[in-house]
PDB file of C-alpha atoms and ligand atoms in Angstrom:
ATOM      1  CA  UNK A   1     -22.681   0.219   0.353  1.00 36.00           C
ATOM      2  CA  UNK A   2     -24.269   3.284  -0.060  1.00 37.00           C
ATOM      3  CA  UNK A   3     -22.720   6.574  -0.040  1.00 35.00           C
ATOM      4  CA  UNK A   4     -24.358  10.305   0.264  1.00 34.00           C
ATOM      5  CA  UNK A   5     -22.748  13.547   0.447  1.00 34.00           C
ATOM      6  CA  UNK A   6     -23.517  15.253   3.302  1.00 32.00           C
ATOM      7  CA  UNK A   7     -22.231  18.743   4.436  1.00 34.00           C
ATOM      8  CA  UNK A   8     -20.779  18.850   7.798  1.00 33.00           C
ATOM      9  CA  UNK A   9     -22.422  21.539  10.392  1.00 35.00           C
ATOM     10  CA  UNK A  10     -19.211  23.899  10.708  1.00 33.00           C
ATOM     11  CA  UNK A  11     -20.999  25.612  13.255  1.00 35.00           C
ATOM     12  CA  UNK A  12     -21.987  23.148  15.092  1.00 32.00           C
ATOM     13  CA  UNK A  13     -18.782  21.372  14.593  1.00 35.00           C
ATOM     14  CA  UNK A  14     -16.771  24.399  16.285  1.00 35.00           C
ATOM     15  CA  UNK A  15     -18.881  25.140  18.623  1.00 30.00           C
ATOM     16  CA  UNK A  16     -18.878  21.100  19.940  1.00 31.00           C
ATOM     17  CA  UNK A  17     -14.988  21.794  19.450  1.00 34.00           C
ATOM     18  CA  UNK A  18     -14.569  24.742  21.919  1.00 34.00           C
ATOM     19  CA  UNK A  19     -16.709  23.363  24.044  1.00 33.00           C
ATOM     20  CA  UNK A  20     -15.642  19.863  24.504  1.00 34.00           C
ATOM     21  CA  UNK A  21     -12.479  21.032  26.884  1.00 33.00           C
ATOM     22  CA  UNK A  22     -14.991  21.667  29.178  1.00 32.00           C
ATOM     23  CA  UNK A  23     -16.663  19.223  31.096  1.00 36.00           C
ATOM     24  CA  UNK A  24     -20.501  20.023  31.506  1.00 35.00           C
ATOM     25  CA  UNK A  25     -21.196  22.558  29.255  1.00 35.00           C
ATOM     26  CA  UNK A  26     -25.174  23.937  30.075  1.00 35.00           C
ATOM     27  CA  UNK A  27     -27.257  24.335  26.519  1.00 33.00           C
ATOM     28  CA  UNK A  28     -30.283  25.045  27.753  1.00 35.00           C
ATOM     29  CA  UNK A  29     -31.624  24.998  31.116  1.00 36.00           C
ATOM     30  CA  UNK A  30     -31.532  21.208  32.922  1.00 33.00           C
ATOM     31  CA  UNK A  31     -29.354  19.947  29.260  1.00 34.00           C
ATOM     32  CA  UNK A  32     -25.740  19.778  29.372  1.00 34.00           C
ATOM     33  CA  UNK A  33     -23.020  18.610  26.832  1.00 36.00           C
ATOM     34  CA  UNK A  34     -21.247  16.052  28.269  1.00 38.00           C
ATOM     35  CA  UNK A  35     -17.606  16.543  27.540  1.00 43.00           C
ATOM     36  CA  UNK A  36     -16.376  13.398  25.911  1.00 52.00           C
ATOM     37  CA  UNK A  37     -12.914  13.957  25.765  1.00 58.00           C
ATOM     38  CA  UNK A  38      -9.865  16.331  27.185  1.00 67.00           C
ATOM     39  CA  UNK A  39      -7.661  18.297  24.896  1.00 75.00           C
ATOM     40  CA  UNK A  40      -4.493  16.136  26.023  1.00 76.00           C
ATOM     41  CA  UNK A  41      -1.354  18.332  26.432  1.00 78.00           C
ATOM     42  CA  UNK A  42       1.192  18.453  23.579  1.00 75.00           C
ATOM     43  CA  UNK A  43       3.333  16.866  26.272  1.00 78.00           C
ATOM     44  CA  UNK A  44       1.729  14.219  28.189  1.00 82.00           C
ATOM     45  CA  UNK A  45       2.084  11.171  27.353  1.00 84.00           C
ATOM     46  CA  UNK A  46      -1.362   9.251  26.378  1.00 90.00           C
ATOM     47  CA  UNK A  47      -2.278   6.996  29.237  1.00 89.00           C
ATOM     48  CA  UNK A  48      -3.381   3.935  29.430  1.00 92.00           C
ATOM     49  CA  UNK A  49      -6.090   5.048  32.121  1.00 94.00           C
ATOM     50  CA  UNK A  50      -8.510   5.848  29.469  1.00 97.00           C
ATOM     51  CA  UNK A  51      -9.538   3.405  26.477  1.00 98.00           C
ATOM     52  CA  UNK A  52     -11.522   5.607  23.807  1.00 98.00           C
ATOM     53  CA  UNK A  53     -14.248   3.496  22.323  1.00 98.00           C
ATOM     54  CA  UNK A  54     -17.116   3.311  20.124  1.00 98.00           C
ATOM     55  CA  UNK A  55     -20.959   2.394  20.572  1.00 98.00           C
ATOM     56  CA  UNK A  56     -23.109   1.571  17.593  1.00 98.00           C
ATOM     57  CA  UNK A  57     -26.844   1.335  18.324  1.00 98.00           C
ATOM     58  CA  UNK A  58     -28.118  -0.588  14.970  1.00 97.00           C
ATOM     59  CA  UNK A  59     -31.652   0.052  15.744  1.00 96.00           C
ATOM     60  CA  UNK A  60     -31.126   3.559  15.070  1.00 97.00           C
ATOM     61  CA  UNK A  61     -28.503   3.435  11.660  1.00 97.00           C
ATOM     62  CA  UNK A  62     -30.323   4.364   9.259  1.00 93.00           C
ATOM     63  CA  UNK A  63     -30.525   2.195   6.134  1.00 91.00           C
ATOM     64  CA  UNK A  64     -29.214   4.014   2.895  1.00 93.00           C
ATOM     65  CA  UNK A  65     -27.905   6.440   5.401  1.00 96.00           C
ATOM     66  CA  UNK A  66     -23.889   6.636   5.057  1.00 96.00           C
ATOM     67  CA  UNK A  67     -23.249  10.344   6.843  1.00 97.00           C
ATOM     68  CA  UNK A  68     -20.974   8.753   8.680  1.00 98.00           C
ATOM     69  CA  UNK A  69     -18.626   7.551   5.778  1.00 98.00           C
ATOM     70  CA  UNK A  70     -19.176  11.312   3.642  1.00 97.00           C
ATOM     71  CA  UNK A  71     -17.935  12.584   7.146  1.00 98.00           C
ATOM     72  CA  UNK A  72     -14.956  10.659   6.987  1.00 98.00           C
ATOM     73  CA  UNK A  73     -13.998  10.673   3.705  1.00 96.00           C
ATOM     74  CA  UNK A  74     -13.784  14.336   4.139  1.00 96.00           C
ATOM     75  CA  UNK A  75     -12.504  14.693   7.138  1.00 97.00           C
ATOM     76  CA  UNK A  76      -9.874  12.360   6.612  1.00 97.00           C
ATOM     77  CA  UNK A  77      -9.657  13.155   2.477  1.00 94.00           C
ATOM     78  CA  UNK A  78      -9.859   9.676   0.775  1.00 93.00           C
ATOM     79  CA  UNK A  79     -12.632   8.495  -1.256  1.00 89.00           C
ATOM     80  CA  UNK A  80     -14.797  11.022  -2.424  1.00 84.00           C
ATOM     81  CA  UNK A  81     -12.444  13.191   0.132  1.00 82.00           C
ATOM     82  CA  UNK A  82      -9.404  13.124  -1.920  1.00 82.00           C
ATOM     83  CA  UNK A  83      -9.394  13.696  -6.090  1.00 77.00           C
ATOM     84  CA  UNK A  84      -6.427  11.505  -6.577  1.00 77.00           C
ATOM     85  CA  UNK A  85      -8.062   8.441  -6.071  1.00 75.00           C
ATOM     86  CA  UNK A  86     -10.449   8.566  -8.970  1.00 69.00           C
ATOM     87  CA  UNK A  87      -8.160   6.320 -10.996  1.00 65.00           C
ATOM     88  CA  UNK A  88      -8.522   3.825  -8.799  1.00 69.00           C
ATOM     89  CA  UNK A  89     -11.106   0.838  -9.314  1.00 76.00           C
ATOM     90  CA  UNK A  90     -13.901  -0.580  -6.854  1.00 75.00           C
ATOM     91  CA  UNK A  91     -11.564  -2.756  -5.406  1.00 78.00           C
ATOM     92  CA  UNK A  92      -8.381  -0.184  -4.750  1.00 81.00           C
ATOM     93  CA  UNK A  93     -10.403   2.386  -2.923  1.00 85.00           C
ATOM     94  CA  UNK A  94      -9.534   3.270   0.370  1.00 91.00           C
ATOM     95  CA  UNK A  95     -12.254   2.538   2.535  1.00 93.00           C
ATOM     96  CA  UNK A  96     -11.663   3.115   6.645  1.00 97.00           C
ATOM     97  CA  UNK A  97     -15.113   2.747   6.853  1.00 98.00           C
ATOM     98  CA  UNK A  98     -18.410   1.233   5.071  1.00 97.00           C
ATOM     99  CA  UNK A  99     -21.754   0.488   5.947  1.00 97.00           C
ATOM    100  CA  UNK A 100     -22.591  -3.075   6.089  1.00 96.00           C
ATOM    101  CA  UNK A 101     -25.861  -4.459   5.310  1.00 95.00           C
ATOM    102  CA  UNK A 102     -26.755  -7.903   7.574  1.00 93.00           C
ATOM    103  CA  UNK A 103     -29.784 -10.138   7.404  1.00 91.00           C
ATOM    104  CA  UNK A 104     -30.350 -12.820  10.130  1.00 87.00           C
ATOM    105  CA  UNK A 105     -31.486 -15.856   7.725  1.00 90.00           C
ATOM    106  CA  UNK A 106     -33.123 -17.656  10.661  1.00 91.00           C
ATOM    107  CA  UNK A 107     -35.308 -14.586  11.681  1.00 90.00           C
ATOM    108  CA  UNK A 108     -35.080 -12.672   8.708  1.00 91.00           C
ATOM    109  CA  UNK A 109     -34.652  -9.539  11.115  1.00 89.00           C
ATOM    110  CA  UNK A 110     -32.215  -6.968   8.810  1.00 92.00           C
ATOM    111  CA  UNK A 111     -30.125  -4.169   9.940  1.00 94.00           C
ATOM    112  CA  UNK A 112     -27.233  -1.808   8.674  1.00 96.00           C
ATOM    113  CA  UNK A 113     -24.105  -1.078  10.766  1.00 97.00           C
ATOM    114  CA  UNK A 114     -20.797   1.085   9.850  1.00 98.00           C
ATOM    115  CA  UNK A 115     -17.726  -1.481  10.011  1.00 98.00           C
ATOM    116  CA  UNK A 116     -14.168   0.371  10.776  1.00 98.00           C
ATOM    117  CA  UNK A 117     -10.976  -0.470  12.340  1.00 98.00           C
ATOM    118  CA  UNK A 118     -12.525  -2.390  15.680  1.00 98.00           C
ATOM    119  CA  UNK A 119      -9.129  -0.714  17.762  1.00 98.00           C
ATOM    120  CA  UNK A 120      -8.510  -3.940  19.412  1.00 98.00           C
ATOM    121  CA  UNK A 121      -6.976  -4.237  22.256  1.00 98.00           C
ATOM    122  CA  UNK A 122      -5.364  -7.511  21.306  1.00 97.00           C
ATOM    123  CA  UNK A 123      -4.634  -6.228  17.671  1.00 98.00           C
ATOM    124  CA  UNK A 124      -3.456  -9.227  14.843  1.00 98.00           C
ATOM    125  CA  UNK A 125      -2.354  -6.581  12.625  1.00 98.00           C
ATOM    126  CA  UNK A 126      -0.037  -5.223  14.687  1.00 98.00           C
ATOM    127  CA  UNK A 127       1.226  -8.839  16.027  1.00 98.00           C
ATOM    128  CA  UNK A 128       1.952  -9.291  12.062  1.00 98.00           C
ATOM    129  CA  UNK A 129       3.694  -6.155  11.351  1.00 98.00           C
ATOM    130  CA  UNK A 130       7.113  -6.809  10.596  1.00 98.00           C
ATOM    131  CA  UNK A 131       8.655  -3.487  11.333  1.00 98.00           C
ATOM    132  CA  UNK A 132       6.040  -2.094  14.149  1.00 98.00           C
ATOM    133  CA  UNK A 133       4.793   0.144  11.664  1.00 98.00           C
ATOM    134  CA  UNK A 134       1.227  -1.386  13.098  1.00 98.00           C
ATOM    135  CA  UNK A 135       1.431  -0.197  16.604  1.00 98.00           C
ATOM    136  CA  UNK A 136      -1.537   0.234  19.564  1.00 98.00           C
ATOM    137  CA  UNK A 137      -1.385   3.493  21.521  1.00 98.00           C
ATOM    138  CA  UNK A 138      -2.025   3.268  25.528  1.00 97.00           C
ATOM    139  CA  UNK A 139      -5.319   4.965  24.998  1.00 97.00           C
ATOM    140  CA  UNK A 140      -6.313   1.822  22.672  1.00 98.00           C
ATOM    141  CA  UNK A 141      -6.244   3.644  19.455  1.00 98.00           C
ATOM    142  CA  UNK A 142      -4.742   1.488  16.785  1.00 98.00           C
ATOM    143  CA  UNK A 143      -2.681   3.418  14.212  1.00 98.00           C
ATOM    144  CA  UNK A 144       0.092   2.842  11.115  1.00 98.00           C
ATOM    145  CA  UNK A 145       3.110   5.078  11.073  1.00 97.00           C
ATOM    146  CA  UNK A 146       3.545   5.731   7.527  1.00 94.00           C
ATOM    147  CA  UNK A 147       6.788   6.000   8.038  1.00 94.00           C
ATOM    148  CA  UNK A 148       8.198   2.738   8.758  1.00 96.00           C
ATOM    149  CA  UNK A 149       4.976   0.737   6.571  1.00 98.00           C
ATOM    150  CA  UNK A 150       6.521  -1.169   3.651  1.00 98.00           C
ATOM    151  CA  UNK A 151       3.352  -1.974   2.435  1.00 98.00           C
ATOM    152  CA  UNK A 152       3.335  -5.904   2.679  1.00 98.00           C
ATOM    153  CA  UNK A 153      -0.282  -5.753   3.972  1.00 98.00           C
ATOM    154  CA  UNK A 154       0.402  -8.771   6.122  1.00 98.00           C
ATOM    155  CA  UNK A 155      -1.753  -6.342   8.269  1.00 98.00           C
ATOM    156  CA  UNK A 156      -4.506  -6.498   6.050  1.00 98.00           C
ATOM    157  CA  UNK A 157      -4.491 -10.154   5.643  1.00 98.00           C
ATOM    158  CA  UNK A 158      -4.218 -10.361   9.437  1.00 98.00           C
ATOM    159  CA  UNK A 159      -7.382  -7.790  10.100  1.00 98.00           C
ATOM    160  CA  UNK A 160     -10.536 -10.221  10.669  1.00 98.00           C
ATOM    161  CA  UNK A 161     -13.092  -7.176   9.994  1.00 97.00           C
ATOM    162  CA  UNK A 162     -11.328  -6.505   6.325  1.00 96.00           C
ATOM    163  CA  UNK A 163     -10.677  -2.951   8.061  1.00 98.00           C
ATOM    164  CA  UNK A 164      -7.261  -2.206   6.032  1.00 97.00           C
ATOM    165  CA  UNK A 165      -6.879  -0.374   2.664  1.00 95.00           C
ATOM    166  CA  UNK A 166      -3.755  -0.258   0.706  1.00 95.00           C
ATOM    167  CA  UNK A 167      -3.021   2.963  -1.357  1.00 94.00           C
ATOM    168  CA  UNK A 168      -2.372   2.625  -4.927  1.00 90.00           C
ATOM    169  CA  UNK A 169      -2.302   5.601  -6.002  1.00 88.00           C
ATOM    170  CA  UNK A 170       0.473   8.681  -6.011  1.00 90.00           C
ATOM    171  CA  UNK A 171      -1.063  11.174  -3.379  1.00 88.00           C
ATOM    172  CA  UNK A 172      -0.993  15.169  -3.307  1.00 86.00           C
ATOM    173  CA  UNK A 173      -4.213  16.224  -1.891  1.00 80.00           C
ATOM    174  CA  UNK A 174      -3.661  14.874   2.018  1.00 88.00           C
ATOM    175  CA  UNK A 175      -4.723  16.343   5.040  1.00 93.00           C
ATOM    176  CA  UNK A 176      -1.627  17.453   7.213  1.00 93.00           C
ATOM    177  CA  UNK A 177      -3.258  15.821   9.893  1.00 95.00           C
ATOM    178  CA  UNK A 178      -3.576  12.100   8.160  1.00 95.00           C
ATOM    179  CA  UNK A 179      -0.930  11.342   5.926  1.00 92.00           C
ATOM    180  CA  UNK A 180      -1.465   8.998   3.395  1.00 93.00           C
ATOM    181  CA  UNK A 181       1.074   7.681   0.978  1.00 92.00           C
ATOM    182  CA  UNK A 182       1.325   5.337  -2.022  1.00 93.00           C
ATOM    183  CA  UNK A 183       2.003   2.019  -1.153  1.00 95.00           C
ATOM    184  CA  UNK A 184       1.185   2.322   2.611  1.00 97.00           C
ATOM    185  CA  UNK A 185      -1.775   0.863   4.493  1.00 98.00           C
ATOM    186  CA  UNK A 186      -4.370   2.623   6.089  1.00 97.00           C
ATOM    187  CA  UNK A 187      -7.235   2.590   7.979  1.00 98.00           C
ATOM    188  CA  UNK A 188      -9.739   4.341  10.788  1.00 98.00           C
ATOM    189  CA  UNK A 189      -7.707   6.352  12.909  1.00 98.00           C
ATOM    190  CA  UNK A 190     -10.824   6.901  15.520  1.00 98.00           C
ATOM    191  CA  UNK A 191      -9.620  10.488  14.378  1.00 98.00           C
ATOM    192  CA  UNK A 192      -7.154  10.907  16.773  1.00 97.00           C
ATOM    193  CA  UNK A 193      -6.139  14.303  15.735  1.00 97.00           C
ATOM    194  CA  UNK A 194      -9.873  15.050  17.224  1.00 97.00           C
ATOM    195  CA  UNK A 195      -9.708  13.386  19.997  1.00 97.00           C
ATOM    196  CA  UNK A 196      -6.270  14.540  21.489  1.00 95.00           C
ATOM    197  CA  UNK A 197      -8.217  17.895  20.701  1.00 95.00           C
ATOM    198  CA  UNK A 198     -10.775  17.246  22.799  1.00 95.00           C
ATOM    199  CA  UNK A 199     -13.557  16.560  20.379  1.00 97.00           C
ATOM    200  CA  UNK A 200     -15.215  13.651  19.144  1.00 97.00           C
ATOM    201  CA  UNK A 201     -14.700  11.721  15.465  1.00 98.00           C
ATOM    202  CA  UNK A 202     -16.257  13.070  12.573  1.00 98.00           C
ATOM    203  CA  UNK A 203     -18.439  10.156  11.741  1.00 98.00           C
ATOM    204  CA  UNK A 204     -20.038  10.150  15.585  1.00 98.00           C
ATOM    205  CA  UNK A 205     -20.453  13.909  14.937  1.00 98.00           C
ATOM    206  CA  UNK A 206     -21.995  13.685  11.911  1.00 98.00           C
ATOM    207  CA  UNK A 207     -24.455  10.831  12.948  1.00 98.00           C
ATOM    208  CA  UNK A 208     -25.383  13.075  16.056  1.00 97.00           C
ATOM    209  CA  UNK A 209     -25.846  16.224  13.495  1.00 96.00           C
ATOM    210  CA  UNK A 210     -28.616  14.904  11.382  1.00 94.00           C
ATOM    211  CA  UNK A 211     -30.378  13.319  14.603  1.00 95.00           C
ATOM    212  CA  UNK A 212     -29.676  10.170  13.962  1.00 96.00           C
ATOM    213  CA  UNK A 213     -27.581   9.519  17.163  1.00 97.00           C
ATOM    214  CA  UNK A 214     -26.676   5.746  16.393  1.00 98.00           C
ATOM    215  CA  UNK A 215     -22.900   6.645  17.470  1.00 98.00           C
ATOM    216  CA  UNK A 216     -21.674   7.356  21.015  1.00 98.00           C
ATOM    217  CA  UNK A 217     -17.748   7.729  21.716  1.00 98.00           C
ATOM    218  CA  UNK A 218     -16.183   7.837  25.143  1.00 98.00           C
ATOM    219  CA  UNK A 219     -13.909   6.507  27.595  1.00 98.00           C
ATOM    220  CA  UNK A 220     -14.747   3.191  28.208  1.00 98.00           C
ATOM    221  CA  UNK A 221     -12.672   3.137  30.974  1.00 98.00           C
ATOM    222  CA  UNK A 222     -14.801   5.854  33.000  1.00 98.00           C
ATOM    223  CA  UNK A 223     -17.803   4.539  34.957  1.00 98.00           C
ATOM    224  CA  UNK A 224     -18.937   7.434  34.512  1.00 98.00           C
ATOM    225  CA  UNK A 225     -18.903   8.563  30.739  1.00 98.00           C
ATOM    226  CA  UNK A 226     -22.207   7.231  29.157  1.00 98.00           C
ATOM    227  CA  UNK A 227     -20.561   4.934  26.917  1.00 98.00           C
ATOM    228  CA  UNK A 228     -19.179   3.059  29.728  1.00 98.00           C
ATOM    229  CA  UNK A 229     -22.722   3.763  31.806  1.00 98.00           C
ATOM    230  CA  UNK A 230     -24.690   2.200  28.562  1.00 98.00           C
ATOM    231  CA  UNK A 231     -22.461  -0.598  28.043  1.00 98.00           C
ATOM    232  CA  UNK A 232     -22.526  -1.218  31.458  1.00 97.00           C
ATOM    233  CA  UNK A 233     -26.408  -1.268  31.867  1.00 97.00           C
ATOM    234  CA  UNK A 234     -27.248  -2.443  28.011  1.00 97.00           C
ATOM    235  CA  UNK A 235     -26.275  -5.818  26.335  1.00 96.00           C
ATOM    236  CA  UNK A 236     -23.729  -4.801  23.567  1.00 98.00           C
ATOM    237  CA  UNK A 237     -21.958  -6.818  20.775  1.00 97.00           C
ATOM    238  CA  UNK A 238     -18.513  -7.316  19.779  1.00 98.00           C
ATOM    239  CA  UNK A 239     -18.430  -8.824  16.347  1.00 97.00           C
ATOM    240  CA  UNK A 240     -16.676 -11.856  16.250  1.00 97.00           C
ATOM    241  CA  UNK A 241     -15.663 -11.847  19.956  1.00 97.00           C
ATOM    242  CA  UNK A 242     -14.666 -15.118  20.112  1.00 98.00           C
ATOM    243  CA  UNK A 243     -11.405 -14.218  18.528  1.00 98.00           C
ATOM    244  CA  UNK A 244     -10.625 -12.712  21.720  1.00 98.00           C
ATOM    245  CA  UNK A 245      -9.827  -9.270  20.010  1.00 98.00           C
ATOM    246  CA  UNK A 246     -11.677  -7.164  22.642  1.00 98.00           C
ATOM    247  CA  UNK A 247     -12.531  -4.332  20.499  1.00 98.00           C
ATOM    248  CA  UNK A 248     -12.615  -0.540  21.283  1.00 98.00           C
ATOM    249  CA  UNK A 249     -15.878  -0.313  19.033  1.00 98.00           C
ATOM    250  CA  UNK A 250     -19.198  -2.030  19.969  1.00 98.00           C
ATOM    251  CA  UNK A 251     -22.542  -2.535  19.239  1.00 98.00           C
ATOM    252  CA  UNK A 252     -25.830  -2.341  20.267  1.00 97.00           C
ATOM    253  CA  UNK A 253     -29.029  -4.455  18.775  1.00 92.00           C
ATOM    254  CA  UNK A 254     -27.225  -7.414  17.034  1.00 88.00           C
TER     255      UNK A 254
HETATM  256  S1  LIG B 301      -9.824  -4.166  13.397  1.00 84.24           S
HETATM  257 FE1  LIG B 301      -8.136  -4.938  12.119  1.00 84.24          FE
HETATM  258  S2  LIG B 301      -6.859  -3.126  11.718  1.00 84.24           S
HETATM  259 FE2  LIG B 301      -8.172  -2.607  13.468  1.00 84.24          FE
HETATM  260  S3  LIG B 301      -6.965  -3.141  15.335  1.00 84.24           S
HETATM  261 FE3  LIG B 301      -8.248  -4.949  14.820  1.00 84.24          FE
HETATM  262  S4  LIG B 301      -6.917  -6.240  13.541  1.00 84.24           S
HETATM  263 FE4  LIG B 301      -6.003  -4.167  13.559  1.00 84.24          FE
HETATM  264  S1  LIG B 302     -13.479   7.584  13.857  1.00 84.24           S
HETATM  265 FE1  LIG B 302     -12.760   9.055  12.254  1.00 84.24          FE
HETATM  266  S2  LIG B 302     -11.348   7.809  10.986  1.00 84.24           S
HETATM  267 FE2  LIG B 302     -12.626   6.335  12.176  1.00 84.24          FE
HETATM  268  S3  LIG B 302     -14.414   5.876  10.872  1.00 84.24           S
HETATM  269 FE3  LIG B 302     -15.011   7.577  12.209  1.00 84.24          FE
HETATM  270  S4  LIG B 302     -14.573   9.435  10.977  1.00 84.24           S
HETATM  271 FE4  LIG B 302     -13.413   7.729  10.038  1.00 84.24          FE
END
């Protein structure tokens, strides 16, 4: 895995954030900014109507590129994103997301992909979870409440796509809006506290910003959102789908 530091567009960034509330925003004459999401009320409940989901198109992620994992390490303050964690060894870093590299041995055609928490909609880890700590929300985002997590990491062992990271280290440096804590699992939150703002994760954002455009997030659930419109009209991939897990994320080109 590769790893770059990239500098998120803070312009950009709020400028996709004020605008995303509003559905069919004009940039230019005849281009519009599809709104992707809905600030959601403080008090509405999420609803199952919408399932947010993720589209990876490998023929356009870039090999050596890893914007998407700088994003999230910032925005989410692990890894390089968090200076408590440089005690930590290869093996005890948090990682809620990495680039994977895959080569088909029969045709020798090679690609990269990002691999994070798949939000399934039939999620082992939270079957496991002894104390519900490992829960899926209505809107098919798959979270840990870092409360009630006693850190046996059955999740982890349960997780098929290795998705999980268990924190080893004593924390200070946390974003108020993902708490981590020592002893606790983690993993991709499809940046929730974005997307019940209305705006999209920080790794699709951050693939879009440097024109890459290899991530598209949306309501699968709306025929008319152009995740659902692509999946609907493009073959797409759910890695290992014959688990049954139906994922939230999905690919494109495998
Ligand atoms: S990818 Fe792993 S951690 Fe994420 S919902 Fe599925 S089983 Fe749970
Ligand atoms: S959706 Fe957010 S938490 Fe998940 S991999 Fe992307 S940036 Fe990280």
């Amino acid at each position: 895995m590769n790893e770059t530091s990239e500098h998120t567009d803070l312009n950009r960034r709020e400028f996709l954030t004020r605008s995303a509330a509003t559905a069919g925003v004009a940039l230019a004459p005849g281009v519009m900014l599809y709104s992707v999401a809905q600030a959601r009320p403080a008090d509405e409940p999420v609803s199952s109507a919408v399932r947010w989901g993720l589209l990876i198109d490998t023929n356009k992620c870039a090999s050596g590129c890893s914007d998407c994992v700088s994003a999230c390490e910032r925005e989410n303050g692990w890894g390089t994103g968090s200076t408590d964690e440089s005690h930590s060894d290869a093996t005890q870093k948090a990682q809620w997301i990495r680039k994977v590299e895959v080569k088909n041995t029969e045709t020798g055609h090679a690609f990269t992909l990002p691999m994070m928490c798949q939000h399934c909609e039939n999620p082992p880890c939270a079957d496991v979870c002894p104390t519900g700590a490992s829960f899926r929300r209505d809107d098919g985002i798959v979270l840990v409440d870092k409360h009630i997590c006693i850190g046996c990491r059955y999740c982890m062992m349960a997780c098929p796509y290795k998705a999980r990271s268990f924190v080893h280290e004593t924390l200070s440096d946390q974003k108020p809006y993902a708490p981590r804590g020592k002893g606790t699992v983690e993993s991709c939150t499809l940046c929730v506290h974005r997307v019940d703002a209305g705006d999209s994760p920080a790794c699709v954002e951050a693939c879009t910003a440097e024109n890459h455009n290899a991530m598209l997030f949306g309501d699968l659930n709306d025929p008319a959102s152009p995740i659902a419109k692509t999946v609907a009209t493009y073959a797409t991939t759910q890695i290992r789908a014959d688990l049954n897990l139906n994922p939230g994320v999905r690919y494109q080109g495998i």
